[in-house]
Tab-separated table of N, CA, C and O in Angstrom:
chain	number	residue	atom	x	y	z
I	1270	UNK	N	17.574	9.823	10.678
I	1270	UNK	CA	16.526	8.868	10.929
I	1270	UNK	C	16.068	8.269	9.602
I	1270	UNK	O	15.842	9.017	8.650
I	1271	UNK	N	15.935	7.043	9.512
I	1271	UNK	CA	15.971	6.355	8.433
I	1271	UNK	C	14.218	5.469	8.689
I	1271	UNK	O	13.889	4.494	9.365
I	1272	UNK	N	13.297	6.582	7.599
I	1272	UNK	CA	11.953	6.109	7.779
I	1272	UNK	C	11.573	5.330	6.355
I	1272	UNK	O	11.569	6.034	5.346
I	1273	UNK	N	11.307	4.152	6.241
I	1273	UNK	CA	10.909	3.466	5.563
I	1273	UNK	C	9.197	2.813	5.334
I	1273	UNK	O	8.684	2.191	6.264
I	1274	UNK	N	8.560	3.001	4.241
I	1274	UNK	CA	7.189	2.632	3.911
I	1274	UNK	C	7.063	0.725	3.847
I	1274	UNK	O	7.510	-0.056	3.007
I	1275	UNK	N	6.736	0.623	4.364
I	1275	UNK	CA	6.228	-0.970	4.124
I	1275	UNK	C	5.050	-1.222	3.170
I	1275	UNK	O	5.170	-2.003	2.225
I	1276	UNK	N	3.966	-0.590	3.409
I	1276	UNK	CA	2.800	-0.824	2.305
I	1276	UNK	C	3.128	-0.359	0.838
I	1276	UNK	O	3.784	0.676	0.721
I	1277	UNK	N	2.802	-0.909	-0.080
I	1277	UNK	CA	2.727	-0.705	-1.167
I	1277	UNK	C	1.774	-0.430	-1.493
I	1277	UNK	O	0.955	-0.577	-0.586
I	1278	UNK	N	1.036	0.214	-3.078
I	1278	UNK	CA	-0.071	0.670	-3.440
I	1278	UNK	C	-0.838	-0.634	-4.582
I	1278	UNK	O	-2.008	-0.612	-4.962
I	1279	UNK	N	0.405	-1.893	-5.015
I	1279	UNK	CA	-0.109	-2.949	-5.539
I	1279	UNK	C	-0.102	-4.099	-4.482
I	1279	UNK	O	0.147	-5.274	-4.756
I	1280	UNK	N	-0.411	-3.607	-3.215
I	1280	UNK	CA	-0.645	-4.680	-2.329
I	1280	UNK	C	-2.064	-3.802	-1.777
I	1280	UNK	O	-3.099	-4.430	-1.553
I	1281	UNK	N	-2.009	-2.519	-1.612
I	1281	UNK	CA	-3.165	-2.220	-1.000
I	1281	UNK	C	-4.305	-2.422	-2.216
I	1281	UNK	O	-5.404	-2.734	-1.758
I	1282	UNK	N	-4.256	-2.308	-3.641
I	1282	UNK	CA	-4.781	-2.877	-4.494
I	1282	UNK	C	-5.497	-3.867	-4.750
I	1282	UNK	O	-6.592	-3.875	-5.312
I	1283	UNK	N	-4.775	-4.901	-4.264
I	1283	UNK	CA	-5.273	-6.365	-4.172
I	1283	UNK	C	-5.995	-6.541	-2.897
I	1283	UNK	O	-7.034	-7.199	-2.845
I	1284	UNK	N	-5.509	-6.011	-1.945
I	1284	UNK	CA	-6.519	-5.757	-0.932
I	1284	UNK	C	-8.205	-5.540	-1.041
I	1284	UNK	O	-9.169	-6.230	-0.710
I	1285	UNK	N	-8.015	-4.023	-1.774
I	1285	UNK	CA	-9.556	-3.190	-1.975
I	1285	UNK	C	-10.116	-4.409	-2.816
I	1285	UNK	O	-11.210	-4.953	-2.661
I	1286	UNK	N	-9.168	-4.710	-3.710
I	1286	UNK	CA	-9.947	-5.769	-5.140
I	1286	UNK	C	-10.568	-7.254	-4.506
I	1286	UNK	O	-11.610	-7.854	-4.772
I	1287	UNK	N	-9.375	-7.588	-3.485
I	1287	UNK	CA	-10.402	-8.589	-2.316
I	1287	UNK	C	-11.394	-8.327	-1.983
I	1287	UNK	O	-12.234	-9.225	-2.040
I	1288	UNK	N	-11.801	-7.032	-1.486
I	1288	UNK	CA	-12.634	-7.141	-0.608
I	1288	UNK	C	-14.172	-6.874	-1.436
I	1288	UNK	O	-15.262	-7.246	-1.003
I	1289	UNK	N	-13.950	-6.192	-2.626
I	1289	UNK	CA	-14.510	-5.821	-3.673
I	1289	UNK	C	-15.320	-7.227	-4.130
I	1289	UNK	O	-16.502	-7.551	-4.245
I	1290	UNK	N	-13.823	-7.973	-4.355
I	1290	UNK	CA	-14.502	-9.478	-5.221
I	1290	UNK	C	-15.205	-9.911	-4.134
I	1290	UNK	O	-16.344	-10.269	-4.435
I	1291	UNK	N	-14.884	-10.022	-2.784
I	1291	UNK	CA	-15.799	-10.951	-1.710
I	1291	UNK	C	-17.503	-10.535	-1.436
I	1291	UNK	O	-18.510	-11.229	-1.289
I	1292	UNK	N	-17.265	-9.099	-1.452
I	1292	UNK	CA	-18.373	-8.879	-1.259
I	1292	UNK	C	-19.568	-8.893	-2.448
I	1292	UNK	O	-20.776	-9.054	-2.276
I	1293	UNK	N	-18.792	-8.659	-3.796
I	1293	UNK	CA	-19.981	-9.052	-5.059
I	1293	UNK	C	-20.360	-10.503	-4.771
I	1293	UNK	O	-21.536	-10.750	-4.506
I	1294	UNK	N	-19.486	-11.446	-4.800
I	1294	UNK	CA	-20.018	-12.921	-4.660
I	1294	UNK	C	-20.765	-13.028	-3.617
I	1294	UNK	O	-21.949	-13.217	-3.897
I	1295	UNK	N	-20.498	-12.976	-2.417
I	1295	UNK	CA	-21.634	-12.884	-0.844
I	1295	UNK	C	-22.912	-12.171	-1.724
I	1295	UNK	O	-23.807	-13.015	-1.769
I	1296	UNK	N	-23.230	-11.220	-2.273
I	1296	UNK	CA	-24.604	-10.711	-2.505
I	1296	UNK	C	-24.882	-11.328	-3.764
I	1296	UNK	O	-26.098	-11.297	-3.952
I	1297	UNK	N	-24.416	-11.745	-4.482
I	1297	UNK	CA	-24.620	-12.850	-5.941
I	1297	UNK	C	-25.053	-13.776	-5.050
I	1297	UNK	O	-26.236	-14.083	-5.200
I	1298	UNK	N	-24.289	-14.488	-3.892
I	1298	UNK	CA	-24.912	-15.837	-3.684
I	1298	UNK	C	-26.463	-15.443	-2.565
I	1298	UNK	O	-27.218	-16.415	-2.580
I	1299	UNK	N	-26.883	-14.539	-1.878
I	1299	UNK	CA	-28.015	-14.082	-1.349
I	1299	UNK	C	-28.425	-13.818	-2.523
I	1299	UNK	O	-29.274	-14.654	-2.835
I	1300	UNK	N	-28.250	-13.077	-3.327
I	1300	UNK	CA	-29.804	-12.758	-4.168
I	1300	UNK	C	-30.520	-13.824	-4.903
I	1300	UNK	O	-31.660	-13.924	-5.356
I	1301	UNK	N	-28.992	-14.942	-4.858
I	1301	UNK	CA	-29.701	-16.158	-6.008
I	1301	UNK	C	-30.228	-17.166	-4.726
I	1301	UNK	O	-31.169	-17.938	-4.911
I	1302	UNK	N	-29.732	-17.103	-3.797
I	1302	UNK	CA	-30.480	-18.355	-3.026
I	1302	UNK	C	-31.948	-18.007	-2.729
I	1302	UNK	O	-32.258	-16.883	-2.335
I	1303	UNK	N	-32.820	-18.958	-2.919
I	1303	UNK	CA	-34.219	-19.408	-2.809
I	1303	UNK	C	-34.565	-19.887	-1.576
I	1303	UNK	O	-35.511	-19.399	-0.958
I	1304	UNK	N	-33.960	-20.715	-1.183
I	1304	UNK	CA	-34.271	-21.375	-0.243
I	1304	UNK	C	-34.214	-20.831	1.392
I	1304	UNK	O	-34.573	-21.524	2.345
I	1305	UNK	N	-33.572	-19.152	1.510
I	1305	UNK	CA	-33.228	-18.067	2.420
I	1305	UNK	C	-34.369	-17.264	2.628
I	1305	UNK	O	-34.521	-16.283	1.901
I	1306	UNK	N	-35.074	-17.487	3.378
I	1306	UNK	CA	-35.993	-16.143	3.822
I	1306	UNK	C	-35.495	-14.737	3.538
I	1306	UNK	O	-34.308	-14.492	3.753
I	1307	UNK	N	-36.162	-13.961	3.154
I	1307	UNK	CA	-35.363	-12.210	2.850
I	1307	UNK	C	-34.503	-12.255	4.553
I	1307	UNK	O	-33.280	-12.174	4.668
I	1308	UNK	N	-35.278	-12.369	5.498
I	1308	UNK	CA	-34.939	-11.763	6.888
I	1308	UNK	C	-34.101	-12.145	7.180
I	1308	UNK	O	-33.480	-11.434	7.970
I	1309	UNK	N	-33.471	-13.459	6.808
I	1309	UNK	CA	-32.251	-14.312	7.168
I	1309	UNK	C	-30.721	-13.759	6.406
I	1309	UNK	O	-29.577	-13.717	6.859
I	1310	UNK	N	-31.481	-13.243	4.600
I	1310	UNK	CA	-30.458	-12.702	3.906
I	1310	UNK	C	-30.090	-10.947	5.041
I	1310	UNK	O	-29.079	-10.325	5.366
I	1311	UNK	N	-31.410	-10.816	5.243
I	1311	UNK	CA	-31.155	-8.881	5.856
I	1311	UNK	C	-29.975	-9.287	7.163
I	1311	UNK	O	-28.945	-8.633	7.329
I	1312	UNK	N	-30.147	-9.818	7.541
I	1312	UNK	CA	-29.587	-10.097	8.847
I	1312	UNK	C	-27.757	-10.458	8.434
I	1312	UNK	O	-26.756	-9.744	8.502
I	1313	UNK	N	-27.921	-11.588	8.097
I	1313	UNK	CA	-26.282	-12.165	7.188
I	1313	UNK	C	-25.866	-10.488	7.171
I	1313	UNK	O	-24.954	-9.990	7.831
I	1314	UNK	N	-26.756	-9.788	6.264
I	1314	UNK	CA	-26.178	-9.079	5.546
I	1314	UNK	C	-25.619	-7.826	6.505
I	1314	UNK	O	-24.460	-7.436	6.371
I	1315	UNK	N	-26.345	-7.345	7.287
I	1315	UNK	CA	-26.118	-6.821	8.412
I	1315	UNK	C	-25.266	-6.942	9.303
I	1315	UNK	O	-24.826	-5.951	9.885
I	1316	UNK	N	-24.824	-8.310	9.612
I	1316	UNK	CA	-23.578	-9.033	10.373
I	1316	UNK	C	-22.325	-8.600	9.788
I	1316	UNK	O	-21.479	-7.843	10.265
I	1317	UNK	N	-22.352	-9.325	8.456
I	1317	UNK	CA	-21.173	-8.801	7.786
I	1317	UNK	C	-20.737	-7.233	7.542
I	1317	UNK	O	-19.527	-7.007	7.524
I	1318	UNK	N	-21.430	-6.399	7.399
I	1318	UNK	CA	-21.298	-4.982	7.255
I	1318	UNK	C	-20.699	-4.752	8.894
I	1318	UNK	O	-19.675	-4.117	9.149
I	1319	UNK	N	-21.529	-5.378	9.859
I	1319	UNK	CA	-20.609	-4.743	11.505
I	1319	UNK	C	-19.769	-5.016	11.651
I	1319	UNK	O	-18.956	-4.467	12.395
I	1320	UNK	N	-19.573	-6.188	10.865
I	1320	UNK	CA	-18.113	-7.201	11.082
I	1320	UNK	C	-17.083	-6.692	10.525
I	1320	UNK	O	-16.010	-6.744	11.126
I	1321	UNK	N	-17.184	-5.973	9.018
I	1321	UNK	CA	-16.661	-5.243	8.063
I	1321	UNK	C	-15.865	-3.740	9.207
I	1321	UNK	O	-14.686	-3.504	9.470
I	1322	UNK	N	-16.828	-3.199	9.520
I	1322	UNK	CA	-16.938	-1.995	10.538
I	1322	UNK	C	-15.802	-2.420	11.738
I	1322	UNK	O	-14.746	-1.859	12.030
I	1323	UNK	N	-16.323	-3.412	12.210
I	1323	UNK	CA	-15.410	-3.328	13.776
I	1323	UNK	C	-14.066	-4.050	13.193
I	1323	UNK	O	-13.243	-4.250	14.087
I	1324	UNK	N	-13.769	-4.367	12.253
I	1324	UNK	CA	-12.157	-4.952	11.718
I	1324	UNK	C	-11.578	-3.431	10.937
I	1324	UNK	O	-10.387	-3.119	10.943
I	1325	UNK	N	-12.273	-2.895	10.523
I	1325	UNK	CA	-11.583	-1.259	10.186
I	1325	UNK	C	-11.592	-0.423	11.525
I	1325	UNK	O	-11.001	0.656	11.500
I	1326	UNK	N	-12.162	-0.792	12.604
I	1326	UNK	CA	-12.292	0.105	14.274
I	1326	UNK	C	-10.545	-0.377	14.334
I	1326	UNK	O	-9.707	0.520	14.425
I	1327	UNK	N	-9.994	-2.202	14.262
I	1327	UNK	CA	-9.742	-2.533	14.936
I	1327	UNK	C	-7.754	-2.366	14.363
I	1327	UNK	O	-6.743	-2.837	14.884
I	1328	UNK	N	-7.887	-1.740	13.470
I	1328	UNK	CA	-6.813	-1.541	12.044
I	1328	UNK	C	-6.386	-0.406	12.353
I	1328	UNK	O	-5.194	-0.166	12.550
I	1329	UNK	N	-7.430	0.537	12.443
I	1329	UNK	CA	-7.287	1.779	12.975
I	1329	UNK	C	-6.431	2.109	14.215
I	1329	UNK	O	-5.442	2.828	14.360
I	1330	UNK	N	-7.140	1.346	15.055
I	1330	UNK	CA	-6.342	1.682	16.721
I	1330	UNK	C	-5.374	1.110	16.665
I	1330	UNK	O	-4.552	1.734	17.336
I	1331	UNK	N	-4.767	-0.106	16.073
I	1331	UNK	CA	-3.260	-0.811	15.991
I	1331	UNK	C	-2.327	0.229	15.053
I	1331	UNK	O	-1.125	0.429	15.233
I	1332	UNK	N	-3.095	0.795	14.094
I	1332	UNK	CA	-2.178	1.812	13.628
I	1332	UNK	C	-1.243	2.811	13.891
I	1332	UNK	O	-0.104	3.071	13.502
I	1333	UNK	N	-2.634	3.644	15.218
I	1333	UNK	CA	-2.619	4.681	16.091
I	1333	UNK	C	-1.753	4.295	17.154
I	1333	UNK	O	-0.915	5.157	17.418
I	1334	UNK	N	-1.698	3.191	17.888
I	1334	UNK	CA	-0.942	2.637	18.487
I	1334	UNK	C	0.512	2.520	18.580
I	1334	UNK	O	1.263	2.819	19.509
I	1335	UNK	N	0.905	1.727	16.736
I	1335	UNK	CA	1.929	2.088	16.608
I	1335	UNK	C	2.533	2.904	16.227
I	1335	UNK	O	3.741	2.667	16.243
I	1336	UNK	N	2.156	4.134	15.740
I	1336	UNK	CA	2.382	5.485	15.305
I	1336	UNK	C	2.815	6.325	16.742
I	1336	UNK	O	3.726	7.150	16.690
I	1337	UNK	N	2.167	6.078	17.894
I	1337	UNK	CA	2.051	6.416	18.975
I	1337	UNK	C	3.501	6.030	19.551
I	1337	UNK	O	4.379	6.817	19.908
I	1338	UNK	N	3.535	4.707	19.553
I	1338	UNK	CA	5.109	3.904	19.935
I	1338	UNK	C	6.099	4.918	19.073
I	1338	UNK	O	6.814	5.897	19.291
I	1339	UNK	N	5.749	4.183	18.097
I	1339	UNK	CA	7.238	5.573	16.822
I	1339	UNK	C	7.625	6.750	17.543
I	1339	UNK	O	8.744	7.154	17.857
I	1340	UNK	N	6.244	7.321	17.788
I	1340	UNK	CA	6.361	8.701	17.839
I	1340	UNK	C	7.411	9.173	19.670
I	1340	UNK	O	8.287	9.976	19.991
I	1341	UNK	N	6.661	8.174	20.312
I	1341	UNK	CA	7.567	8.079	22.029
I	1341	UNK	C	8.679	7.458	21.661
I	1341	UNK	O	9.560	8.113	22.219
I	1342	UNK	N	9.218	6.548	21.032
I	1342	UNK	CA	10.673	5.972	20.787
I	1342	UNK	C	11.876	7.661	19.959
I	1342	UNK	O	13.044	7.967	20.200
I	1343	UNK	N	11.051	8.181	19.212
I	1343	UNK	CA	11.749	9.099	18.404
I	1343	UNK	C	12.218	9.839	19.507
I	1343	UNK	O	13.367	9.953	19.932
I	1344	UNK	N	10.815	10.482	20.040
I	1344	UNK	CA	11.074	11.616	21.267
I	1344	UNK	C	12.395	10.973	22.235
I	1344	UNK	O	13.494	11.528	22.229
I	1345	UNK	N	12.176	9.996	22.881
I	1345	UNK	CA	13.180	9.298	23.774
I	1345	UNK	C	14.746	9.248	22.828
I	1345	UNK	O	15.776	9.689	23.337
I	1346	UNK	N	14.732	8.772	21.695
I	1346	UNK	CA	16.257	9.191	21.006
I	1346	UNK	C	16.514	10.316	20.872
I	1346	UNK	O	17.680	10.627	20.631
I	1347	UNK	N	15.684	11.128	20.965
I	1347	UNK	CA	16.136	13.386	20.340
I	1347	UNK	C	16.645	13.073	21.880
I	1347	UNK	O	17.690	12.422	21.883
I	1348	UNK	N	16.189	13.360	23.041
I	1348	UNK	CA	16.360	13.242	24.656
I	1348	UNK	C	17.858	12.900	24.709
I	1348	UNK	O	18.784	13.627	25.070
I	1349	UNK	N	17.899	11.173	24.107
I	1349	UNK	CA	19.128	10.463	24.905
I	1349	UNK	C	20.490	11.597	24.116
I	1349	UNK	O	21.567	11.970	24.581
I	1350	UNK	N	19.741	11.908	22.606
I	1350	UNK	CA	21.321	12.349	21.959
I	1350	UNK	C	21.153	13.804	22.601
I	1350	UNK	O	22.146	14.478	22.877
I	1351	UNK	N	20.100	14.171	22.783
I	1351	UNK	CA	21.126	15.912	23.192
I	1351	UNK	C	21.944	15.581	24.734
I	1351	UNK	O	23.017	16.069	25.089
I	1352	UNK	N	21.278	14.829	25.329
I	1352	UNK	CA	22.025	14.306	27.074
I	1352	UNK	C	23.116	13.853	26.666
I	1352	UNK	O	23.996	14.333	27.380
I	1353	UNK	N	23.557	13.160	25.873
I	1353	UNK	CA	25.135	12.466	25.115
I	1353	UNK	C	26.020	14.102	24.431
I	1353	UNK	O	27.158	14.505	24.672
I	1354	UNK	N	24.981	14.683	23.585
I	1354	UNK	CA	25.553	15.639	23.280
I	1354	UNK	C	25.997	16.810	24.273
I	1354	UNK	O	27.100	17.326	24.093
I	1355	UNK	N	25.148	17.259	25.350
I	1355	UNK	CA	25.852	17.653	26.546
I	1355	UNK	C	26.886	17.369	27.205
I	1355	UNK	O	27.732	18.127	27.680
I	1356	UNK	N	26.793	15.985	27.238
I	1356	UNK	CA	27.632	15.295	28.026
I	1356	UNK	C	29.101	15.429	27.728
I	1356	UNK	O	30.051	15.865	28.379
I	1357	UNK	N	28.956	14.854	26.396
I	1357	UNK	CA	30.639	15.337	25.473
I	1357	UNK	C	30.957	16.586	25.191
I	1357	UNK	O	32.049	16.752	24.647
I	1358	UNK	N	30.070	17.841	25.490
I	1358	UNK	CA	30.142	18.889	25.043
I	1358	UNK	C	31.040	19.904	26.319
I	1358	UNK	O	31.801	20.862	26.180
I	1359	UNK	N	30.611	19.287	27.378
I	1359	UNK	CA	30.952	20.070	28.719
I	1359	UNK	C	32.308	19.586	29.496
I	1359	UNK	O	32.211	18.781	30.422
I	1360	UNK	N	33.188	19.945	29.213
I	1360	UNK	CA	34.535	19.869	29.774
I	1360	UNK	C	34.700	20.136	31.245
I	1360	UNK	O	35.180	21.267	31.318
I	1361	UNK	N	34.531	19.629	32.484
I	1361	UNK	CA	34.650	20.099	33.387
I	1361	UNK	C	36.304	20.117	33.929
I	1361	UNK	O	36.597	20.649	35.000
């Protein structure tokens, strides 16, 4: 069985460092705007954090998902080859 990694650790990198850079600028640009009620910044700010939250819920279960698939496709090939391997094995 031939298991291969797709993610890299200088792609998940640039990732964290995205999300890193997005979120310093979003609170640079609330703390400097004036013209924002605090309650309007609390709120934004609040949105984005659930929003943040339910896109890591939603990463998670597609993961699990396909880990899940892998894991029933593997089982179903061990199955088909020992039934093949029986098969050729038994001389009637």
């Amino acid at each position: 069985m031939n298991v291969q990694k797709t993610d890299s650790a200088l792609i998940m990198g640039l990732n964290i460092a995205g999300v890193v850079v997005a979120y310093t600028l979003l609170a640079i640009s609330l703390y400097l705007s004036t013209d924002v009620p605090l309650s309007t910044k609390g709120y934004w700010g609040m949105g984005i954090v659930l929003l943040t939250l339910s896109l890591i819920n939603v990463v998670k279960y597609r993961f699990d998902t396909r880990a899940l698939e892998d894991r029933i496709r593997q089982i179903e090939e061990a199955r088909n080859e020992k039934l093949l391997e029986e098969f050729v094995g038994d001389p009637k």
